[in-house]
Coordinates of C-alpha atoms in Angstrom, one line a residue:
I1 CA -56.5 128.5 147.3
G2 CA -59.6 129.2 145.2
I3 CA -62.9 127.5 145.6
G4 CA -62.4 125.4 142.6
Q5 CA -59.0 124.2 143.7
A6 CA -60.3 123.6 147.3
A7 CA -63.0 121.3 145.9
A8 CA -60.5 119.3 144.1
C9 CA -58.2 118.9 147.2
V10 CA -58.1 115.7 149.1
W11 CA -57.3 116.2 152.8
P12 CA -55.2 113.5 154.6
D13 CA -57.2 111.6 157.2
E14 CA -55.1 112.9 160.0
D15 CA -55.8 116.5 159.0
L16 CA -59.6 115.7 158.9
D17 CA -59.3 114.2 162.4
L18 CA -57.6 117.3 163.7
V19 CA -60.2 119.5 162.2
R20 CA -63.0 117.5 163.8
V21 CA -61.2 117.7 167.2
L22 CA -60.7 121.4 166.9
A23 CA -64.4 121.9 165.9
E24 CA -65.6 119.8 168.8
R25 CA -63.4 121.8 171.3
A26 CA -64.7 125.1 169.8
W27 CA -68.3 123.9 170.2
L28 CA -67.7 122.8 173.8
A29 CA -66.0 126.1 174.5
I30 CA -69.0 128.0 173.1
Q31 CA -71.4 125.9 175.2
K32 CA -69.3 126.4 178.4
L33 CA -69.3 130.1 177.8
E34 CA -73.1 130.2 177.4
V35 CA -73.5 128.1 180.6
N36 CA -71.2 130.5 182.5
Q37 CA -73.1 133.5 181.3
A38 CA -76.4 131.9 182.3
L39 CA -74.9 131.0 185.8
T40 CA -73.6 134.6 186.2
Q41 CA -77.0 136.0 185.4
R42 CA -78.6 133.6 187.9
V43 CA -76.1 134.6 190.7
V44 CA -76.9 138.3 190.1
Q45 CA -80.6 137.5 190.3
F46 CA -80.2 135.5 193.5
A47 CA -78.1 138.2 195.1
A48 CA -80.8 140.8 194.3
A49 CA -83.5 138.5 195.7
D50 CA -81.4 137.8 198.9
R51 CA -80.9 141.6 199.4
L52 CA -84.6 142.2 199.1
K53 CA -85.4 139.4 201.5
N54 CA -83.0 140.9 204.1
E55 CA -84.5 144.3 203.7
F56 CA -88.0 142.8 204.1
L57 CA -87.0 140.9 207.3
A58 CA -85.5 144.0 208.8
T59 CA -88.6 146.1 208.0
L60 CA -91.0 143.3 209.2
G61 CA -89.1 143.0 212.5
H62 CA -89.3 146.7 213.2
E63 CA -93.0 146.9 212.3
L64 CA -93.7 144.0 214.6
R65 CA -91.7 145.5 217.5
N66 CA -93.6 148.8 217.4
P67 CA -96.9 147.6 218.8
L68 CA -95.2 145.4 221.4
V69 CA -94.0 148.4 223.4
P70 CA -97.5 149.8 224.4
I71 CA -98.8 146.2 224.9
R72 CA -95.9 145.5 227.2
S73 CA -96.4 148.8 229.1
T74 CA -100.2 148.2 229.5
L75 CA -99.6 144.6 230.7
D76 CA -97.2 145.8 233.4
L77 CA -99.7 148.4 234.6
L78 CA -102.6 145.9 234.7
L79 CA -100.5 143.2 236.5
G80 CA -99.7 145.8 239.2
A81 CA -103.2 147.2 239.5
G82 CA -104.5 145.0 242.3
P83 CA -105.6 141.4 243.3
D84 CA -108.0 139.7 240.9
A85 CA -107.1 136.1 240.5
A86 CA -109.1 135.4 237.3
L87 CA -107.9 138.6 235.6
E88 CA -104.3 137.9 236.8
D89 CA -104.3 134.4 235.2
R90 CA -105.5 135.8 231.9
L91 CA -102.9 138.7 232.0
K92 CA -100.1 136.2 232.8
C93 CA -101.2 134.1 229.8
I94 CA -101.0 137.2 227.6
D95 CA -97.7 138.1 229.2
R96 CA -96.2 134.7 228.3
Q97 CA -97.3 135.2 224.7
V98 CA -95.9 138.7 224.5
V99 CA -92.6 137.4 225.8
Q100 CA -92.6 134.7 223.1
L101 CA -93.5 137.3 220.4
Q102 CA -90.7 139.6 221.6
R103 CA -88.2 136.7 221.4
L104 CA -89.3 135.9 217.9
V105 CA -89.1 139.5 216.8
D106 CA -85.6 139.9 218.3
D107 CA -84.4 136.7 216.6
L108 CA -85.9 137.9 213.3
L109 CA -84.1 141.2 213.5
D110 CA -80.8 139.5 214.4
A111 CA -81.3 137.0 211.5
S112 CA -81.5 139.9 209.1
R113 CA -78.4 141.4 210.6
I114 CA -76.2 138.3 210.5
T115 CA -76.9 137.8 206.8
Q116 CA -75.4 141.2 206.2
Q117 CA -71.7 141.3 207.0
G118 CA -70.7 143.7 209.8
R119 CA -74.3 144.4 211.0
I120 CA -73.6 142.7 214.4
R121 CA -71.0 144.3 216.5
L122 CA -69.6 142.4 219.5
Q123 CA -68.7 144.2 222.7
M124 CA -65.7 142.0 223.7
R125 CA -64.4 142.0 227.2
G126 CA -63.4 139.6 230.0
I127 CA -66.5 137.9 231.5
D128 CA -67.2 135.0 233.9
L129 CA -68.7 132.1 232.0
A130 CA -70.7 131.0 235.1
E131 CA -72.5 134.4 235.0
V132 CA -73.4 133.9 231.4
L133 CA -74.9 130.5 232.1
R134 CA -76.8 131.7 235.2
T135 CA -78.4 134.6 233.2
A136 CA -79.4 132.3 230.3
V137 CA -80.9 129.7 232.7
E138 CA -82.9 132.4 234.6
A139 CA -84.6 133.4 231.4
Q140 CA -85.6 129.8 230.6
Q141 CA -86.5 128.7 234.1
P142 CA -90.3 129.6 233.9
R143 CA -90.5 127.4 230.8
Y144 CA -89.0 124.4 232.5
V145 CA -91.3 124.9 235.5
A146 CA -94.4 125.2 233.3
R147 CA -93.5 121.9 231.5
A148 CA -92.4 120.1 234.6
Q149 CA -89.0 119.5 233.1
E150 CA -86.1 118.5 235.2
F151 CA -83.2 120.9 234.7
V152 CA -79.6 120.2 235.9
C153 CA -76.9 122.8 235.6
K154 CA -73.2 122.0 236.2
P155 CA -71.2 125.2 235.9
P156 CA -67.4 125.2 235.7
A157 CA -65.8 123.7 238.8
V158 CA -63.5 126.7 239.1
P159 CA -64.0 130.3 237.9
L160 CA -63.6 130.4 234.2
R161 CA -63.1 133.8 232.4
V162 CA -63.5 134.2 228.7
I163 CA -63.2 137.0 226.2
G164 CA -66.6 137.6 224.7
D165 CA -69.8 139.6 224.3
R166 CA -71.8 138.8 227.5
E167 CA -75.3 139.6 226.0
R168 CA -74.6 137.6 222.8
L169 CA -73.3 134.6 224.6
V170 CA -76.3 134.6 226.9
Q171 CA -78.5 134.7 223.7
A172 CA -76.6 131.8 222.1
V173 CA -76.8 129.6 225.3
G174 CA -80.4 130.7 225.8
N175 CA -81.3 129.6 222.3
L176 CA -79.8 126.1 222.9
L177 CA -81.7 125.8 226.2
H178 CA -85.0 126.9 224.6
N179 CA -84.5 124.4 221.8
A180 CA -83.8 121.6 224.3
S181 CA -87.0 122.3 226.1
R182 CA -89.0 122.7 223.0
Y183 CA -88.2 119.3 221.7
S184 CA -88.2 117.5 225.0
P185 CA -91.4 116.0 226.5
A186 CA -93.2 117.4 229.6
G187 CA -91.3 115.9 232.5
G188 CA -88.2 115.5 230.4
R189 CA -84.6 116.1 231.5
I190 CA -82.3 118.9 230.3
E191 CA -78.7 119.2 231.4
L192 CA -76.3 122.2 231.0
T193 CA -72.6 121.7 231.6
A194 CA -69.5 123.8 231.1
G195 CA -65.8 123.6 231.7
R196 CA -62.4 124.1 230.3
E197 CA -61.0 121.7 227.7
G198 CA -57.4 122.7 226.7
A199 CA -57.5 126.4 225.6
E200 CA -61.3 126.4 225.1
A201 CA -64.4 126.9 227.2
V202 CA -66.9 124.2 226.2
I203 CA -70.6 124.4 226.8
R204 CA -72.9 121.4 226.3
V205 CA -76.6 121.1 226.4
R206 CA -78.1 117.6 226.5
D207 CA -81.8 116.5 226.6
N208 CA -83.8 113.4 226.3
G209 CA -86.2 114.8 223.6
R210 CA -87.3 113.2 220.4
G211 CA -84.0 113.7 218.7
I212 CA -83.2 114.5 215.0
A213 CA -83.2 112.1 212.1
P214 CA -79.7 111.6 210.7
A215 CA -80.8 112.8 207.3
R216 CA -81.9 116.1 208.9
L217 CA -78.7 116.9 210.8
P218 CA -77.0 118.8 207.9
Y219 CA -79.9 121.3 208.0
I220 CA -80.4 122.1 211.7
F221 CA -78.2 125.2 211.5
E222 CA -79.7 126.5 208.2
L223 CA -81.6 129.8 208.6
F224 CA -85.4 129.4 208.2
L225 CA -84.9 125.6 207.8
G226 CA -84.7 124.3 211.3
H227 CA -85.9 121.0 212.8
D228 CA -89.6 121.6 212.2
A229 CA -89.2 123.0 208.7
A230 CA -86.9 120.2 207.6
E231 CA -89.4 117.6 208.8
G232 CA -92.4 119.5 207.4
A233 CA -94.0 119.9 210.9
T234 CA -97.3 121.7 211.0
S235 CA -98.2 121.3 214.6
P236 CA -96.5 121.4 218.1
A237 CA -94.5 118.5 219.2
E238 CA -97.0 118.0 222.0
P239 CA -99.7 120.1 223.9
G240 CA -98.3 123.2 225.4
D241 CA -95.4 123.6 222.9
D242 CA -94.9 126.7 220.8
G243 CA -96.0 125.3 217.4
P244 CA -93.7 124.9 214.4
G245 CA -90.4 126.8 214.7
F246 CA -89.0 129.2 212.2
G247 CA -85.4 127.8 212.0
I248 CA -83.9 131.0 213.5
G249 CA -82.7 130.1 217.0
L250 CA -80.0 127.5 216.2
A251 CA -78.8 129.4 213.2
L252 CA -78.3 132.5 215.4
A253 CA -76.5 130.5 218.1
R254 CA -74.0 129.1 215.6
R255 CA -73.4 132.4 214.0
L256 CA -72.8 134.2 217.3
V257 CA -70.3 131.6 218.4
E258 CA -68.6 131.8 215.0
L259 CA -68.3 135.6 215.4
H260 CA -66.5 134.9 218.7
G261 CA -63.9 132.9 216.7

């Protein structure tokens, strides 16, 4: 119809209502499309930022590891050079800090690998779970002694073989033990138990440390947002502790266990 005729037409109320409904739906569809486009753009931006972060972590880890090799070699030479009580105490102090730095660098490199699919390859084979626990405990024992913490280990009552990557399972258990010591007081108690429950091997670490606020529990396995970060900690839990954590150890432990199925 022509313009003049259209102007003279009188639309039934039901037709006008239908036009309004269709116009509202069209407007909502346009808004939804714009929101989806904006979200897609943000996802692309976040993915690019995440990729750059992973590349930075990998580069940082390698750069930090390079100077540790000559430091470690020099320390070993000095510690074996001869008796000098004062010098030996200082060297042992440096040695403990180097070990801590090596642990941080290794965790940092693994953190960059686990955020990229397929970067961690497990060497699966049959292993004795008691051996895994024993190796993990040996690495943490000096820490427990230094902090006068009581440590109790209850390995499986009977030999228990599992299919897994020995080194990675040692790392996962070691991270749990380290975390238990870190947040337990000097003289505190830490207990490691393991055994078979149905078709699974179950490992438990208990401590009498300061605990975790219920509101923080959802975040304890988040990478770079661990116990300290979630609580905004800026100082060690108590004298002799390592200072604020980086939220890597528990995230790695969980991811390594998940990779084992």
